[in-house]
């Protein structure tokens, strides 16, 4: 096996201290609180991340507030050049960022490279910010009167992100936020925080003025400080559903605009006419990629009619070939889970499946590599029924469930009755049924023979039901709307010939 590189976090010391980034520089925390960061493949602590106090969050918000007027006033062409420069620097350092992701999150290096690449697409979209902020103009709306619309930034905005995409999800937020002229305070996941500080340094090098982009680490204390801060005007959140709901309610109760993306239970329907090999490849890739720790992972397969037996056999045949190992080993396809506790929690779903009436077709607890890492090999459960924990919970690990139904209608009903509505997919050769599915399914992102339908950067990402609290999806056109406010100007230049007193409601003439 080839070792690709040593993660930078481990070259320097056994346990590295991970600081905040406030006002354009690295700032050591002074709250006296910190959290452990692990290399999940080795099960060893590699970092200690500072946890911000309310006062430290306030310092970051004040830095962002001070930077706002000048950043807002900077021309779009200069902002756009800075975004192009950010794009170049992130691109140049994509493998450095990917190594950091693998060392703290555990996902395999190629998957980490993919994460950076998908995040970069959002930065590339934002390089076109002059075009994206273009308003409308109506000449002579009334005699001598012109009307035009503009979009303006909000001010200081906050972003709170999950552990599973430590580079991409922050990019979904900070790129459009700062492109629109806001200043930004990021609270990344405390489990894998280093990519955010690494990126902060790149943004500075790209010419982002000090204070425009800040990072505070921490837990609920830091999150609550952002949610309650009077100078923070909007909050973007991505994470689990209970915290998303809490963040949305707290932020909006405090008068803030909020988009809070939550968890998921993504169903993939396989119809009897589907290409079973293609569906099995897709199910394995989407179910076990990133060890199932993706909000768009397929976690339930709804197999219709005779597709079920064929699919179980096809997936079962593929699973022993999935290479589980340290993400820095070139041949690893699936890495460990994020923490030991999470690994135990996921393993318990497999343990308890028989008592809930499901059968364990492949038991991943048997195939995990030895050593101290938080590994769990792929598991496959069959006959998983709604109302059981394995069906209802977002497992967020390498456990794929199959539920069997007789008809397409039953399959769609299962998806539509599920409280989550992030992504879903249908595998079929029948275009008419696929079109009907797209028409009636209750989910925000739909794949037709595509298992992980994450929208490209010029569309927006977001689920329905318990997968999103708020009105606007993230990145793409809705991201631009979220980070700006509209203004309409009605203008007349002095023309003494048409000036008179008129107390009636203005009418167009
Ligand atoms: P999480 O909800 O535990 O944490 C997300 C963020 O909230 C972190 O920054 C964390 O520090 C903070 N947080 C945690 N507990 C908190 C509390 N009690 N009060 C205030 N803040 C708190 O989520 P996670 O485990 O980091 O990430 C996995 C979850 O994120 C999964 O549910 C996954 O589906 C979801 N996710 C959703 C999307 C999406 O686009 N819908 C994308 C990625 C991940």
Coordinates of C-alpha atoms and ligand atoms in Angstrom, one line a residue:
X1 CA 0.0 0.0 0.0
X2 CA 1.3 3.5 -0.8
X3 CA 1.2 6.2 1.8
X4 CA 0.2 9.3 -0.1
X5 CA 1.4 11.9 2.5
X6 CA 1.6 12.6 6.1
X7 CA -1.3 14.8 7.2
X8 CA 0.2 18.3 8.1
X9 CA -1.5 18.2 11.5
X10 CA 0.8 15.4 12.6
X11 CA 4.1 16.7 11.4
X12 CA 4.4 19.3 14.0
X13 CA 3.4 17.9 17.3
X14 CA 1.5 15.1 18.8
X15 CA -1.4 17.3 19.8
X16 CA -1.8 20.6 17.9
X17 CA -3.6 23.5 19.3
X18 CA -6.3 24.9 16.9
X19 CA -7.0 28.6 17.4
X20 CA -9.7 31.0 16.3
X21 CA -9.2 33.4 13.4
X22 CA -10.4 36.9 14.2
X23 CA -9.7 40.2 12.4
X24 CA -7.3 38.6 9.9
X25 CA -5.1 36.7 12.3
X26 CA -4.9 33.5 14.4
X27 CA -6.0 34.2 17.9
X28 CA -5.5 31.8 20.8
X29 CA -8.6 31.2 22.8
X30 CA -8.7 32.4 26.4
X31 CA -11.9 30.7 27.7
X32 CA -9.9 27.9 29.2
X33 CA -12.2 25.4 27.4
X34 CA -11.2 23.2 24.5
X35 CA -12.3 20.0 22.8
X36 CA -10.3 17.0 21.4
X37 CA -9.8 16.5 17.6
X38 CA -8.9 12.9 16.5
X39 CA -7.4 11.2 13.6
X40 CA -10.3 8.7 13.3
X41 CA -8.2 6.2 11.3
X42 CA -5.8 5.8 14.2
X43 CA -8.2 6.6 17.0
X44 CA -5.7 9.0 18.4
X45 CA -6.1 12.6 19.5
X46 CA -4.1 14.9 17.2
X47 CA -5.5 18.3 18.2
X48 CA -7.1 20.4 20.9
X49 CA -9.5 23.1 19.6
X50 CA -10.2 26.2 21.6
X51 CA -13.9 26.7 22.5
X52 CA -14.9 30.3 22.3
X53 CA -16.7 32.1 25.1
X54 CA -19.5 34.6 24.5
X55 CA -16.9 37.4 24.8
X56 CA -14.6 35.8 22.2
X57 CA -17.6 35.5 19.8
X58 CA -18.3 39.1 20.4
X59 CA -14.7 40.0 19.4
X60 CA -15.2 38.2 16.1
X61 CA -18.5 39.9 15.5
X62 CA -17.0 43.3 16.3
X63 CA -14.1 42.6 13.8
X64 CA -16.7 41.7 11.2
X65 CA -18.8 44.7 12.0
X66 CA -15.8 47.1 11.7
X67 CA -14.9 45.5 8.3
X68 CA -18.4 45.8 6.9
X69 CA -18.6 49.4 5.6
X70 CA -15.4 49.3 3.6
X71 CA -16.0 45.8 2.2
X72 CA -19.6 46.7 1.3
X73 CA -18.3 49.8 -0.5
X74 CA -15.6 48.0 -2.5
X75 CA -16.5 47.8 -6.2
X76 CA -17.9 44.6 -7.6
X77 CA -15.1 44.4 -10.0
X78 CA -12.5 44.4 -7.2
X79 CA -14.6 41.9 -5.2
X80 CA -14.8 39.7 -8.2
X81 CA -11.0 39.8 -8.7
X82 CA -10.5 38.8 -5.1
X83 CA -12.9 35.9 -5.6
X84 CA -11.0 34.7 -8.7
X85 CA -7.8 34.9 -6.6
X86 CA -9.5 32.8 -3.8
X87 CA -10.5 30.3 -6.4
X88 CA -6.9 30.0 -7.6
X89 CA -5.5 29.6 -4.1
X90 CA -8.0 27.0 -3.0
X91 CA -7.4 25.2 -6.3
X92 CA -3.6 25.3 -5.7
X93 CA -4.0 24.0 -2.2
X94 CA -6.8 21.5 -2.8
X95 CA -4.7 18.5 -1.9
X96 CA -3.5 20.3 1.3
X97 CA -7.1 20.9 2.3
X98 CA -8.0 17.3 1.4
X99 CA -5.2 15.9 3.5
X100 CA -6.5 18.0 6.5
X101 CA -10.0 16.6 5.9
X102 CA -8.8 13.0 5.7
X103 CA -6.7 13.4 8.9
X104 CA -9.6 14.9 11.0
X105 CA -12.7 13.5 9.4
X106 CA -11.4 10.2 8.1
X107 CA -13.0 10.2 4.6
X108 CA -10.7 8.8 2.0
X109 CA -8.3 11.2 0.2
X110 CA -10.1 11.0 -3.2
X111 CA -13.4 11.7 -1.5
X112 CA -11.9 14.6 0.3
X113 CA -10.5 16.0 -3.0
X114 CA -14.1 15.6 -4.4
X115 CA -15.4 17.6 -1.5
X116 CA -13.0 20.5 -2.1
X117 CA -13.8 20.4 -5.8
X118 CA -17.6 20.6 -5.2
X119 CA -17.1 23.5 -2.8
X120 CA -14.9 25.3 -5.3
X121 CA -17.7 25.2 -7.8
X122 CA -19.7 27.5 -5.5
X123 CA -16.7 29.9 -5.3
X124 CA -16.5 29.8 -9.1
X125 CA -20.2 30.7 -9.3
X126 CA -19.6 33.6 -6.9
X127 CA -16.8 35.0 -9.2
X128 CA -19.7 36.2 -11.4
X129 CA -21.1 38.3 -8.6
X130 CA -21.4 41.5 -10.7
X131 CA -23.8 39.5 -13.0
X132 CA -25.6 37.9 -10.0
X133 CA -26.4 41.2 -8.4
X134 CA -27.7 42.8 -11.5
X135 CA -31.1 44.4 -10.8
X136 CA -33.9 45.5 -13.1
X137 CA -34.4 48.9 -14.6
X138 CA -37.6 50.4 -16.1
X139 CA -37.3 53.7 -17.9
X140 CA -40.3 56.0 -18.0
X141 CA -42.4 53.9 -15.6
X142 CA -44.4 57.1 -15.2
X143 CA -43.8 60.3 -17.1
X144 CA -40.2 61.4 -16.2
X145 CA -39.9 58.7 -13.6
X146 CA -37.6 55.7 -13.8
X147 CA -37.7 52.6 -11.4
X148 CA -34.9 50.2 -10.6
X149 CA -34.2 47.4 -8.2
X150 CA -30.9 46.7 -6.4
X151 CA -29.8 44.1 -4.0
X152 CA -27.7 45.1 -1.0
X153 CA -25.8 43.1 1.7
X154 CA -27.2 42.4 5.1
X155 CA -24.2 43.1 7.4
X156 CA -22.5 40.6 9.7
X157 CA -23.7 37.1 9.0
X158 CA -22.9 33.9 10.9
X159 CA -22.5 30.3 9.6
X160 CA -22.6 27.1 11.7
X161 CA -21.5 24.0 10.0
X162 CA -21.4 20.2 10.6
X163 CA -18.5 17.7 10.8
X164 CA -19.2 15.8 7.6
X165 CA -18.2 18.4 5.0
X166 CA -15.6 20.5 6.9
X167 CA -14.6 22.4 3.7
X168 CA -17.5 22.3 1.3
X169 CA -20.4 23.3 3.5
X170 CA -18.5 26.4 4.9
X171 CA -17.8 27.3 1.2
X172 CA -21.6 27.1 0.5
X173 CA -22.0 29.9 3.0
X174 CA -18.9 32.2 3.1
X175 CA -18.4 32.4 -0.7
X176 CA -21.9 33.9 -1.5
X177 CA -22.0 35.8 1.8
X178 CA -18.8 37.7 1.2
X179 CA -19.4 38.0 -2.5
X180 CA -22.6 39.8 -1.8
X181 CA -20.7 42.3 0.4
X182 CA -21.4 40.8 3.9
X183 CA -18.8 40.0 6.5
X184 CA -18.8 36.6 8.0
X185 CA -18.3 34.7 11.3
X186 CA -17.9 30.9 10.8
X187 CA -18.4 28.4 13.7
X188 CA -17.2 25.2 12.1
X189 CA -17.7 21.7 13.7
X190 CA -15.5 21.3 16.7
X191 CA -14.8 17.7 15.5
X192 CA -12.7 18.7 12.4
X193 CA -12.0 22.5 12.6
X194 CA -8.6 22.8 10.9
X195 CA -9.7 23.2 7.3
X196 CA -11.6 26.4 8.2
X197 CA -8.5 28.1 9.7
X198 CA -6.4 26.9 6.8
X199 CA -8.9 28.5 4.4
X200 CA -9.0 31.7 6.4
X201 CA -5.2 32.1 5.7
X202 CA -5.9 31.6 2.0
X203 CA -8.6 34.2 2.0
X204 CA -6.2 36.7 3.6
X205 CA -3.6 35.9 1.0
X206 CA -6.2 36.4 -1.7
X207 CA -6.7 39.9 -0.5
X208 CA -9.8 39.6 1.6
X209 CA -9.5 42.5 4.1
X210 CA -9.0 41.6 7.8
X211 CA -12.3 41.1 9.6
X212 CA -14.3 40.1 6.5
X213 CA -13.9 36.4 7.3
X214 CA -13.6 35.2 10.9
X215 CA -13.6 31.7 12.5
X216 CA -14.6 31.0 16.1
X217 CA -14.5 27.4 17.3
X218 CA -16.6 25.9 20.0
X219 CA -19.8 24.3 21.1
X220 CA -23.3 25.4 22.1
X221 CA -21.8 28.4 24.0
X222 CA -20.4 29.8 20.7
X223 CA -23.5 28.9 18.7
X224 CA -25.8 30.6 21.3
X225 CA -23.6 33.7 21.3
X226 CA -24.0 34.1 17.5
X227 CA -27.7 33.4 17.7
X228 CA -28.3 36.0 20.3
X229 CA -25.8 38.6 19.2
X230 CA -27.6 41.9 18.2
X231 CA -25.1 42.7 15.5
X232 CA -25.5 39.4 13.7
X233 CA -28.3 39.8 11.2
X234 CA -28.5 36.4 9.5
X235 CA -27.6 32.8 10.3
X236 CA -26.9 29.9 8.0
X237 CA -26.9 26.5 9.6
X238 CA -26.2 23.0 8.4
X239 CA -26.4 20.0 10.8
X240 CA -28.8 17.6 12.4
X241 CA -32.5 18.2 12.5
X242 CA -33.0 18.8 16.3
X243 CA -30.2 21.4 16.3
X244 CA -31.4 22.9 13.0
X245 CA -34.9 23.4 14.5
X246 CA -33.4 25.0 17.6
X247 CA -31.1 27.3 15.6
X248 CA -34.0 28.4 13.4
X249 CA -36.3 29.1 16.3
X250 CA -33.7 30.9 18.3
X251 CA -32.3 32.9 15.4
X252 CA -35.8 34.0 14.2
X253 CA -36.9 34.8 17.8
X254 CA -33.9 37.1 17.9
X255 CA -35.1 38.8 14.7
X256 CA -32.5 37.2 12.4
X257 CA -33.0 35.8 8.9
X258 CA -32.2 32.1 9.1
X259 CA -31.8 29.1 6.8
X260 CA -31.2 25.9 8.8
X261 CA -30.6 22.7 6.9
X262 CA -31.2 19.5 8.9
X263 CA -30.8 15.8 8.7
X264 CA -32.1 13.2 6.2
X265 CA -33.3 9.7 5.5
X266 CA -32.8 9.4 1.8
X267 CA -34.8 6.7 0.0
X268 CA -33.8 5.2 -3.3
X269 CA -36.6 3.4 -5.1
X270 CA -35.7 0.6 -7.4
X271 CA -38.4 -0.5 -9.8
X272 CA -38.5 -4.0 -11.3
X273 CA -37.5 -2.7 -14.8
X274 CA -34.4 -1.0 -13.5
X275 CA -30.9 -2.1 -14.6
X276 CA -30.1 -4.0 -11.4
X277 CA -26.3 -3.9 -11.7
X278 CA -26.4 -0.1 -12.2
X279 CA -28.8 0.3 -9.3
X280 CA -26.5 -1.9 -7.1
X281 CA -23.4 0.0 -8.0
X282 CA -25.3 3.3 -7.2
X283 CA -26.6 1.9 -3.9
X284 CA -23.2 0.8 -2.7
X285 CA -21.5 4.1 -3.8
X286 CA -24.2 6.3 -2.3
X287 CA -24.8 4.2 0.8
X288 CA -21.2 3.6 1.9
X289 CA -19.3 6.5 0.4
X290 CA -17.8 8.6 3.2
X291 CA -18.8 5.8 5.5
X292 CA -22.5 6.9 5.1
X293 CA -21.8 10.2 6.8
X294 CA -23.4 12.3 4.1
X295 CA -26.7 14.1 4.3
X296 CA -27.3 12.9 0.8
X297 CA -26.3 9.3 1.4
X298 CA -28.8 6.7 0.4
X299 CA -29.8 5.0 3.6
X300 CA -33.0 3.2 2.6
X301 CA -33.6 1.2 -0.6
X302 CA -37.3 0.7 -1.4
X303 CA -37.2 -2.3 -3.7
X304 CA -40.4 -2.9 -5.7
X305 CA -41.5 -6.5 -6.5
X306 CA -38.9 -8.9 -7.9
X307 CA -36.2 -6.1 -7.8
X308 CA -35.7 -6.9 -4.1
X309 CA -34.1 -10.4 -4.3
X310 CA -32.0 -9.5 -7.3
X311 CA -30.8 -6.3 -5.6
X312 CA -30.0 -7.9 -2.3
X313 CA -27.8 -10.5 -4.1
X314 CA -26.1 -7.8 -6.2
X315 CA -25.3 -5.6 -3.2
X316 CA -24.2 -8.5 -1.1
X317 CA -21.8 -9.6 -3.8
X318 CA -20.2 -6.1 -4.0
X319 CA -19.7 -5.5 -0.3
X320 CA -16.7 -7.7 0.5
X321 CA -14.8 -5.9 -2.3
X322 CA -15.2 -2.5 -0.6
X323 CA -11.8 -1.7 0.8
X324 CA -12.1 -0.2 4.3
X325 CA -9.0 1.5 5.7
X326 CA -7.0 4.6 6.5
X327 CA -8.1 7.3 4.1
X328 CA -4.5 8.2 3.3
X329 CA -3.8 4.7 1.9
X330 CA -4.2 4.9 -1.9
X331 CA -6.4 1.8 -2.1
X332 CA -8.9 2.7 0.7
X333 CA -12.4 3.3 -0.5
X334 CA -14.1 3.8 2.8
X335 CA -12.6 5.4 5.9
X336 CA -13.6 5.3 9.6
X337 CA -16.4 7.0 11.4
X338 CA -15.9 10.4 13.0
X339 CA -15.6 9.3 16.7
X340 CA -15.6 6.1 18.8
X341 CA -19.0 7.0 20.3
X342 CA -20.6 7.5 16.8
X343 CA -19.1 4.1 15.7
X344 CA -20.7 2.4 18.7
X345 CA -24.0 4.1 18.1
X346 CA -24.1 3.0 14.4
X347 CA -23.0 -0.6 15.3
X348 CA -25.9 -0.8 17.7
X349 CA -28.4 -0.4 14.8
X350 CA -26.9 -3.6 13.3
X351 CA -26.9 -5.4 16.7
X352 CA -30.6 -4.5 17.3
X353 CA -31.9 -5.1 13.8
X354 CA -33.0 -8.7 14.3
X355 CA -35.0 -7.8 17.4
X356 CA -36.9 -5.3 15.2
X357 CA -37.7 -8.0 12.6
X358 CA -35.0 -7.1 10.0
X359 CA -32.3 -9.5 8.9
X360 CA -28.6 -8.8 8.8
X361 CA -27.5 -9.8 5.4
X362 CA -23.9 -8.4 5.8
X363 CA -22.6 -7.6 9.3
X364 CA -20.0 -4.8 9.1
X365 CA -18.9 -5.3 12.7
X366 CA -17.0 -8.4 11.5
X367 CA -15.0 -6.8 8.7
X368 CA -13.5 -3.6 10.2
X369 CA -9.7 -3.3 10.2
X370 CA -7.8 -4.0 13.4
X371 CA -6.1 -1.2 15.3
X372 CA -7.4 1.8 17.2
X373 CA -9.4 3.5 14.4
X374 CA -13.1 4.0 14.5
X375 CA -13.8 1.6 11.6
X376 CA -17.0 -0.2 10.8
X377 CA -17.3 -2.1 7.5
X378 CA -20.5 -1.9 5.4
X379 CA -23.6 -3.6 6.7
X380 CA -26.7 -4.5 4.8
X381 CA -30.1 -5.0 6.5
X382 CA -33.1 -6.5 4.7
X383 CA -36.8 -6.3 5.5
X384 CA -36.4 -3.1 7.4
X385 CA -39.9 -1.8 8.3
X386 CA -41.2 1.8 9.0
X387 CA -41.7 2.2 12.8
X388 CA -38.4 0.5 13.7
X389 CA -35.3 2.5 14.7
X390 CA -33.3 1.2 11.8
X391 CA -35.9 2.7 9.4
X392 CA -36.9 5.8 11.3
X393 CA -33.5 7.2 12.5
X394 CA -30.9 8.9 10.5
X395 CA -28.2 6.3 11.2
X396 CA -25.4 8.4 9.5
X397 CA -23.1 5.4 9.1
X398 CA -22.3 2.5 6.7
X399 CA -25.6 0.7 7.2
X400 CA -27.9 0.4 4.2
X401 CA -31.5 -0.9 4.8
X402 CA -33.8 -2.5 2.3
X403 CA -37.5 -2.4 2.6
X404 CA -39.7 -4.4 0.2
X405 CA -43.0 -3.2 -1.3
X406 CA -45.2 -4.5 -4.1
X407 CA -46.0 -1.4 -6.1
X408 CA -44.6 2.0 -7.2
X409 CA -47.5 3.7 -5.3
X410 CA -46.5 2.1 -2.0
X411 CA -42.9 3.1 -2.6
X412 CA -43.7 6.8 -3.2
X413 CA -46.0 6.8 -0.2
X414 CA -43.1 5.7 2.0
X415 CA -41.0 8.5 0.8
X416 CA -43.8 11.1 1.1
X417 CA -44.8 10.0 4.6
X418 CA -41.2 10.2 5.9
X419 CA -40.6 13.3 8.1
X420 CA -37.4 14.1 6.2
X421 CA -37.3 15.3 2.6
X422 CA -33.7 16.0 1.6
X423 CA -32.8 13.8 -1.4
X424 CA -34.5 10.8 -3.1
X425 CA -33.9 8.8 -6.2
X426 CA -35.7 6.5 -8.5
X427 CA -34.0 3.8 -10.6
X428 CA -36.1 2.7 -13.6
X429 CA -36.1 2.5 -17.4
X430 CA -39.6 4.0 -17.6
X431 CA -39.5 7.7 -18.4
X432 CA -43.2 8.1 -17.7
X433 CA -42.9 6.7 -14.2
X434 CA -39.8 8.8 -13.5
X435 CA -41.6 11.9 -14.6
X436 CA -44.6 11.0 -12.4
X437 CA -42.1 10.5 -9.5
X438 CA -40.5 13.9 -10.0
X439 CA -44.0 15.4 -10.0
X440 CA -45.4 13.9 -6.8
X441 CA -42.4 13.2 -4.5
X442 CA -42.1 15.3 -1.4
X443 CA -38.3 16.0 -1.3
X444 CA -36.1 18.9 -2.3
X445 CA -33.6 17.1 -4.4
X446 CA -34.5 14.3 -6.8
X447 CA -32.4 11.9 -8.8
X448 CA -33.5 9.9 -11.8
X449 CA -31.0 7.0 -12.1
X450 CA -28.7 9.4 -10.1
X451 CA -28.3 8.3 -6.4
X452 CA -26.8 11.5 -4.9
X453 CA -28.5 14.4 -6.7
X454 CA -26.5 17.3 -5.1
X455 CA -27.4 20.3 -7.3
X456 CA -24.6 22.0 -9.3
X457 CA -23.5 25.3 -8.0
X458 CA -25.9 27.4 -10.2
X459 CA -29.0 25.7 -8.7
X460 CA -29.6 25.8 -5.0
X461 CA -29.4 23.0 -2.4
X462 CA -32.0 22.2 0.1
X463 CA -34.5 19.7 1.4
X464 CA -38.2 19.8 2.4
X465 CA -40.0 19.0 5.6
X466 CA -37.6 18.3 8.6
X467 CA -34.6 18.7 6.3
X468 CA -34.8 22.5 6.1
X469 CA -36.1 25.2 8.4
X470 CA -36.5 28.5 6.6
X471 CA -37.6 29.7 3.2
X472 CA -34.5 29.8 1.1
X473 CA -32.2 27.0 0.0
X474 CA -28.4 27.3 0.2
X475 CA -26.0 28.5 -2.5
X476 CA -26.9 29.2 -6.1
X477 CA -29.5 31.9 -6.8
X478 CA -31.3 31.4 -3.5
X479 CA -28.0 31.8 -1.7
X480 CA -27.6 35.2 -3.3
X481 CA -31.2 36.1 -2.3
X482 CA -30.6 34.9 1.3
X483 CA -27.5 37.1 1.7
X484 CA -29.0 40.3 0.2
X485 CA -32.0 42.5 0.7
X486 CA -33.9 44.0 -2.2
X487 CA -34.5 47.7 -2.6
X488 CA -36.5 49.5 -5.3
X489 CA -35.7 53.1 -6.2
X490 CA -38.3 55.3 -7.9
X491 CA -36.5 58.3 -9.3
X492 CA -37.3 61.6 -11.0
X493 CA -34.8 64.3 -11.9
X494 CA -36.0 67.9 -11.4
X495 CA -38.3 69.1 -14.2
X496 CA -40.0 72.3 -13.0
X497 CA -42.6 71.9 -15.7
X498 CA -44.1 68.7 -14.1
X499 CA -43.7 69.7 -10.4
X500 CA -46.9 70.4 -8.4
X501 CA -48.5 69.6 -5.0
X502 CA -50.7 66.4 -5.2
X503 CA -51.9 64.8 -2.0
X504 CA -53.5 61.8 -3.7
X505 CA -51.8 58.3 -3.8
X506 CA -49.1 58.3 -6.4
X507 CA -50.5 57.1 -9.7
X508 CA -48.6 56.3 -12.9
X509 CA -49.2 58.8 -15.7
Ligands
LIG1 P1 -24.8 18.6 14.7 O1 -26.2 19.1 14.5 O2 -24.4 17.8 15.8 O3 -23.8 19.8 14.7 C1 -23.8 20.9 13.7 C2 -23.3 22.2 14.3 O4 -24.1 22.5 15.4 C3 -21.9 22.0 14.8 O5 -21.2 23.2 14.5 C4 -22.1 21.9 16.3 O6 -21.0 22.4 17.1 C5 -23.3 22.6 16.6 N1 -24.1 22.1 17.7 C6 -24.1 20.8 18.1 N2 -24.9 20.7 19.2 C7 -25.4 21.9 19.5 C8 -26.3 22.4 20.5 N3 -26.9 21.6 21.4 N4 -26.6 23.7 20.4 C9 -26.1 24.5 19.5 N5 -25.2 24.1 18.6 C10 -24.9 22.8 18.5 O7 -24.5 17.8 13.3 P2 -23.2 17.0 12.9 O8 -23.2 15.7 13.7 O9 -22.0 17.9 13.0 O10 -23.4 16.7 11.4 C11 -24.2 15.6 10.9 C12 -25.6 16.1 10.7 O11 -25.7 17.1 9.7 C13 -26.5 15.0 10.0 O12 -27.7 15.0 10.6 C14 -26.5 15.4 8.6 O13 -27.7 14.9 7.9 C15 -26.6 16.9 8.7 N6 -26.2 17.5 7.5 C16 -27.1 18.1 6.7 C17 -26.8 18.6 5.5 C18 -27.8 19.3 4.6 O14 -27.5 19.9 3.7 N7 -29.1 19.1 4.9 C19 -25.5 18.6 5.1 C20 -24.5 18.1 5.9 C21 -24.9 17.5 7.1

